[in-house]
PDB file of C-alpha atoms in Angstrom:
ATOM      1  CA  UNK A  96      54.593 -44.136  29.627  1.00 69.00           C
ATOM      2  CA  UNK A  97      56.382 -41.050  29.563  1.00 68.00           C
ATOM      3  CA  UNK A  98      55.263 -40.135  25.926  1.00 70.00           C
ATOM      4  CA  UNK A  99      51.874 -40.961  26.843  1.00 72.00           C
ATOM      5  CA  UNK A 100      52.139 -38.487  29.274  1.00 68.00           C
ATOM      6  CA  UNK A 101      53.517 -36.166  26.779  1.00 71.00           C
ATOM      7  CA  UNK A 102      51.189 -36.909  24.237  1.00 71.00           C
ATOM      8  CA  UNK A 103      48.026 -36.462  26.543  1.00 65.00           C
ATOM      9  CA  UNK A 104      49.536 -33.404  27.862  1.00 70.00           C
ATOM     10  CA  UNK A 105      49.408 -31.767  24.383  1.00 66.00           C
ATOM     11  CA  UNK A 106      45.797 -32.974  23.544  1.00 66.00           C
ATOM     12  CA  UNK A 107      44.946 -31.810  26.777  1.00 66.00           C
ATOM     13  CA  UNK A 108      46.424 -28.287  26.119  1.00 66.00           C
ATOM     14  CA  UNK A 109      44.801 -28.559  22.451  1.00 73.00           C
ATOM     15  CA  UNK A 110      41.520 -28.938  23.677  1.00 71.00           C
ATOM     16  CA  UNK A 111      41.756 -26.366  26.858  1.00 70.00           C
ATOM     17  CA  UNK A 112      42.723 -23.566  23.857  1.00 73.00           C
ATOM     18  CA  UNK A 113      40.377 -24.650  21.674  1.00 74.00           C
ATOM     19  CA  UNK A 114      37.534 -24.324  24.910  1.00 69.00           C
ATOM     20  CA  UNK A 115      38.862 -20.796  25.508  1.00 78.00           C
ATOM     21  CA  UNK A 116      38.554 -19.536  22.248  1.00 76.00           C
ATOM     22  CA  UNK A 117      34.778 -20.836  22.128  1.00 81.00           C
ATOM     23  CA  UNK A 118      34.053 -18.845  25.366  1.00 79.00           C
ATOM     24  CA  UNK A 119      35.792 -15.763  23.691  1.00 81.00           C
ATOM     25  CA  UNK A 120      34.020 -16.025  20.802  1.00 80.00           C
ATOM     26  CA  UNK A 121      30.775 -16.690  22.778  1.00 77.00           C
ATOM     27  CA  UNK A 122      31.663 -13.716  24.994  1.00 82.00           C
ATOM     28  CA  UNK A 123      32.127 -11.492  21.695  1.00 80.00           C
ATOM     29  CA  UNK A 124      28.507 -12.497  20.222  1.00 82.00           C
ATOM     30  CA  UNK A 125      26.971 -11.803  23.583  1.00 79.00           C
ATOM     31  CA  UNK A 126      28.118  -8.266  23.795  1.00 81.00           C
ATOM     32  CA  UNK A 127      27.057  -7.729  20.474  1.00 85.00           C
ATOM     33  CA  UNK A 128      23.480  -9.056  21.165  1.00 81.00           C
ATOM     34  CA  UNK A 129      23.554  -6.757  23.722  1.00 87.00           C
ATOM     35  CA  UNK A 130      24.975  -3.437  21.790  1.00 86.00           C
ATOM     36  CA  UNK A 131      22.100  -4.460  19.178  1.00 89.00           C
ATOM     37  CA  UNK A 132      19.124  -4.314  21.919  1.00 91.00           C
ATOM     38  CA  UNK A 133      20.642  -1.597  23.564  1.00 94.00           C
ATOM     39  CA  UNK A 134      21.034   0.714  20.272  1.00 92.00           C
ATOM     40  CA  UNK A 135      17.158  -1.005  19.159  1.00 93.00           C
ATOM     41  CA  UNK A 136      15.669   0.786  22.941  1.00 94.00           C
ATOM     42  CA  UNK A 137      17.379   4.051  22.647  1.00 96.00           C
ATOM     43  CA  UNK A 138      16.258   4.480  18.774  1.00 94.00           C
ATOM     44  CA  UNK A 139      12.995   2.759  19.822  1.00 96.00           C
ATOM     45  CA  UNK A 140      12.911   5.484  22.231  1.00 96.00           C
ATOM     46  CA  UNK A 141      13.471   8.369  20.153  1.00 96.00           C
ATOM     47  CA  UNK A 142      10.824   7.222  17.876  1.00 96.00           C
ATOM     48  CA  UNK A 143       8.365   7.155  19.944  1.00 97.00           C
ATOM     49  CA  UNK A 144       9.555  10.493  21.081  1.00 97.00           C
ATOM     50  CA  UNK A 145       7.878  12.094  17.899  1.00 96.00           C
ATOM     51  CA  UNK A 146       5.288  10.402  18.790  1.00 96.00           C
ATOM     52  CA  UNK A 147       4.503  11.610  22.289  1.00 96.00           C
ATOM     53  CA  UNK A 148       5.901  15.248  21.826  1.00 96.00           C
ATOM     54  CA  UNK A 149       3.582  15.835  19.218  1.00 96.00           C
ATOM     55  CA  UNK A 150       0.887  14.145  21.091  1.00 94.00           C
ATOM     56  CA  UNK A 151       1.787  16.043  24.133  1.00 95.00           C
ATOM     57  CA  UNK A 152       1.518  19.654  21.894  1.00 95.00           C
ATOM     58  CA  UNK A 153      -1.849  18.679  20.474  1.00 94.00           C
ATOM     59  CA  UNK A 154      -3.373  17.776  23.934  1.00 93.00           C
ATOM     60  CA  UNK A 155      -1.674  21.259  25.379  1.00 94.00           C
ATOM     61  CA  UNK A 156      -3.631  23.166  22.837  1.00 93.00           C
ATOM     62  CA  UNK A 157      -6.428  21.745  22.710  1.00 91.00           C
ATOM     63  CA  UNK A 158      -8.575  24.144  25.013  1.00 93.00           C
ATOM     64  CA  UNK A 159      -8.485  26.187  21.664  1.00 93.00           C
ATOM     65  CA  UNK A 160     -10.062  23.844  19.148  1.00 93.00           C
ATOM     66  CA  UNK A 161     -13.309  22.766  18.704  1.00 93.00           C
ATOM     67  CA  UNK A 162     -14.082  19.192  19.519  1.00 94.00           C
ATOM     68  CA  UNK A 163     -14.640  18.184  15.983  1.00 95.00           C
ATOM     69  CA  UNK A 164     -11.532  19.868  15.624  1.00 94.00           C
ATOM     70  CA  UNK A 165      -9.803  17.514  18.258  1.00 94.00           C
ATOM     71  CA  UNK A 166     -11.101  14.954  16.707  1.00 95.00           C
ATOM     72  CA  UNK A 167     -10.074  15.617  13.205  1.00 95.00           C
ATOM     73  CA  UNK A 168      -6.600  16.003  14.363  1.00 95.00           C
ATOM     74  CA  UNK A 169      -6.023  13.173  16.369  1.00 94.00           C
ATOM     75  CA  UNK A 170      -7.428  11.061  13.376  1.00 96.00           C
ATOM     76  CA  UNK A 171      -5.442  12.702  11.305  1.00 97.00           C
ATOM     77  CA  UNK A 172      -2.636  11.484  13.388  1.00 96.00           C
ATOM     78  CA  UNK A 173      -3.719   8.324  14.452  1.00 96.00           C
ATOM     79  CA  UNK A 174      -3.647   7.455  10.426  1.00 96.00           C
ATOM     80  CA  UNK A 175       0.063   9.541   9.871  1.00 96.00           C
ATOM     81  CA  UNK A 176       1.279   7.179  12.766  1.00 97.00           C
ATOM     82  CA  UNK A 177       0.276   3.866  11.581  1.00 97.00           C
ATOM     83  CA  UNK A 178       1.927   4.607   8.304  1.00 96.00           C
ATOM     84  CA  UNK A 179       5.623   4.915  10.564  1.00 96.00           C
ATOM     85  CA  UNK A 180       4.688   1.636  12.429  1.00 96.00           C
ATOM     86  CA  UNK A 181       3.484  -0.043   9.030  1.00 96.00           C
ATOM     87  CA  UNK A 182       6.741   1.158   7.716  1.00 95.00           C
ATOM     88  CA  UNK A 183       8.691  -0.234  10.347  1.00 95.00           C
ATOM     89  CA  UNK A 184       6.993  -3.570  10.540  1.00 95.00           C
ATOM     90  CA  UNK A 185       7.277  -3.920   6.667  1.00 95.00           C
ATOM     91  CA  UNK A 186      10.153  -2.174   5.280  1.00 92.00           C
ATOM     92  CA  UNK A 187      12.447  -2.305   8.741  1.00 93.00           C
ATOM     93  CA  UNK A 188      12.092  -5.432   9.849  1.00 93.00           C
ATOM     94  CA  UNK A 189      10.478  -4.018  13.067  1.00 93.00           C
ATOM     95  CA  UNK A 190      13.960  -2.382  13.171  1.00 95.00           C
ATOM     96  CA  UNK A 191      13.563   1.323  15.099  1.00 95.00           C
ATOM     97  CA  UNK A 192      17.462   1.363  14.666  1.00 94.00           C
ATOM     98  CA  UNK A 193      17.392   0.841  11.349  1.00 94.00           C
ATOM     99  CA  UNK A 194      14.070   3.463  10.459  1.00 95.00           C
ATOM    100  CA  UNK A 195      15.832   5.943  12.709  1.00 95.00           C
ATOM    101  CA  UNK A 196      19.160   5.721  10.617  1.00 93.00           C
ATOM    102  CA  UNK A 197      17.216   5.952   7.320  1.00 94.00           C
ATOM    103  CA  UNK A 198      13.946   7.987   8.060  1.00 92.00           C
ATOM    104  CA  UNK A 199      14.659  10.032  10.687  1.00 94.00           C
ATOM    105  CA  UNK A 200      13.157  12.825   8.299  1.00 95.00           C
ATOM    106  CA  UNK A 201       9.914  11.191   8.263  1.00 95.00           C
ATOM    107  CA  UNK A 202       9.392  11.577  11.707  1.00 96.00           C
ATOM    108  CA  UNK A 203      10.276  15.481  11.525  1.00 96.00           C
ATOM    109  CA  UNK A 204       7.840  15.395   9.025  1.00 97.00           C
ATOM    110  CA  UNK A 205       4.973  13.804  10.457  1.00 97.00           C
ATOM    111  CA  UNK A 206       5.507  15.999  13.733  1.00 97.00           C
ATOM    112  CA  UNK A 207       6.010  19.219  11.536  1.00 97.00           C
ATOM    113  CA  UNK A 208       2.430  18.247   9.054  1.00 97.00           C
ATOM    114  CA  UNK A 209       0.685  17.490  12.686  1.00 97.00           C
ATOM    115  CA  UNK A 210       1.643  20.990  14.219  1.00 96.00           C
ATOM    116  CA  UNK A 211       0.815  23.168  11.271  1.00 96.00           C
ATOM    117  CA  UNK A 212      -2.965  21.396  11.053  1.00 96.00           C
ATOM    118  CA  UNK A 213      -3.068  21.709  14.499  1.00 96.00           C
ATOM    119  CA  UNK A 214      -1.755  25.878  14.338  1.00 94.00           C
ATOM    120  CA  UNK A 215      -3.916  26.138  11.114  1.00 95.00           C
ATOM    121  CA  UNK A 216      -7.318  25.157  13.516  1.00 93.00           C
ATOM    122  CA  UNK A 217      -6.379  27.621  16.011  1.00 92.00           C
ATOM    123  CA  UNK A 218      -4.927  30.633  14.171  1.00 89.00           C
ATOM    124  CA  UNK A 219      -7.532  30.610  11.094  1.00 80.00           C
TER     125      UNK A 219
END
């Protein structure tokens, strides 16, 4: 009886580790789930930060351009943009993080090509 005991009492203890390191490992995947959504917003976020500053610039000037003008430019954006979401969609994986990391200059760009049509319309 006794080395039943015994013998029980070590499967027992077996199984109970085995169990603990399962929830640890569980635990671990978790909070790197939740690292990889948390990095996705904030690059998500400074994305779309391009895309609203520049936005925001074009719509603040825009008491100086004509309304064809206006509406050249924000064509001319609309397009620019769906070429970064394409891109993301197609090439990333709908990964922000992962455009960010890699293309972050094609963002500067698209706000920097945006702002000099836009400075061209007013100051020529």
């Amino acid at each position: 009886m006794k080395k039943i005991l015994i013998i029980l009492s070590v499967f027992l203890f077996s199984n109970l580790c085995k169990a603990q390191s399962e929830i640890e490992t569980l635990e671990k995947m978790y909070n790197m789930v939740q690292n990889d959504r948390e990095r996705e917003s904030k690059a998500k976020d400074l994305v779309m930060s391009y895309y609203y500053g520049t936005k925001d610039k074009v719509r603040e000037k825009s008491d100086k351009l004509t309304q064809e003008e206006y509406n050249n430019l924000n064509s001319y954006q609309t397009r620019y943009w769906s070429q970064i979401t394409n891109a993301i969609r197609d090439y990333y994986g709908s990964s922000y993080s992962k455009f960010y990391s890699q293309k972050k200059e094609f963002l500067e760009k698209y706000r920097e090509d945006v702002l000099d049509k836009l400075y061209k319309y007013i100051y020529d």
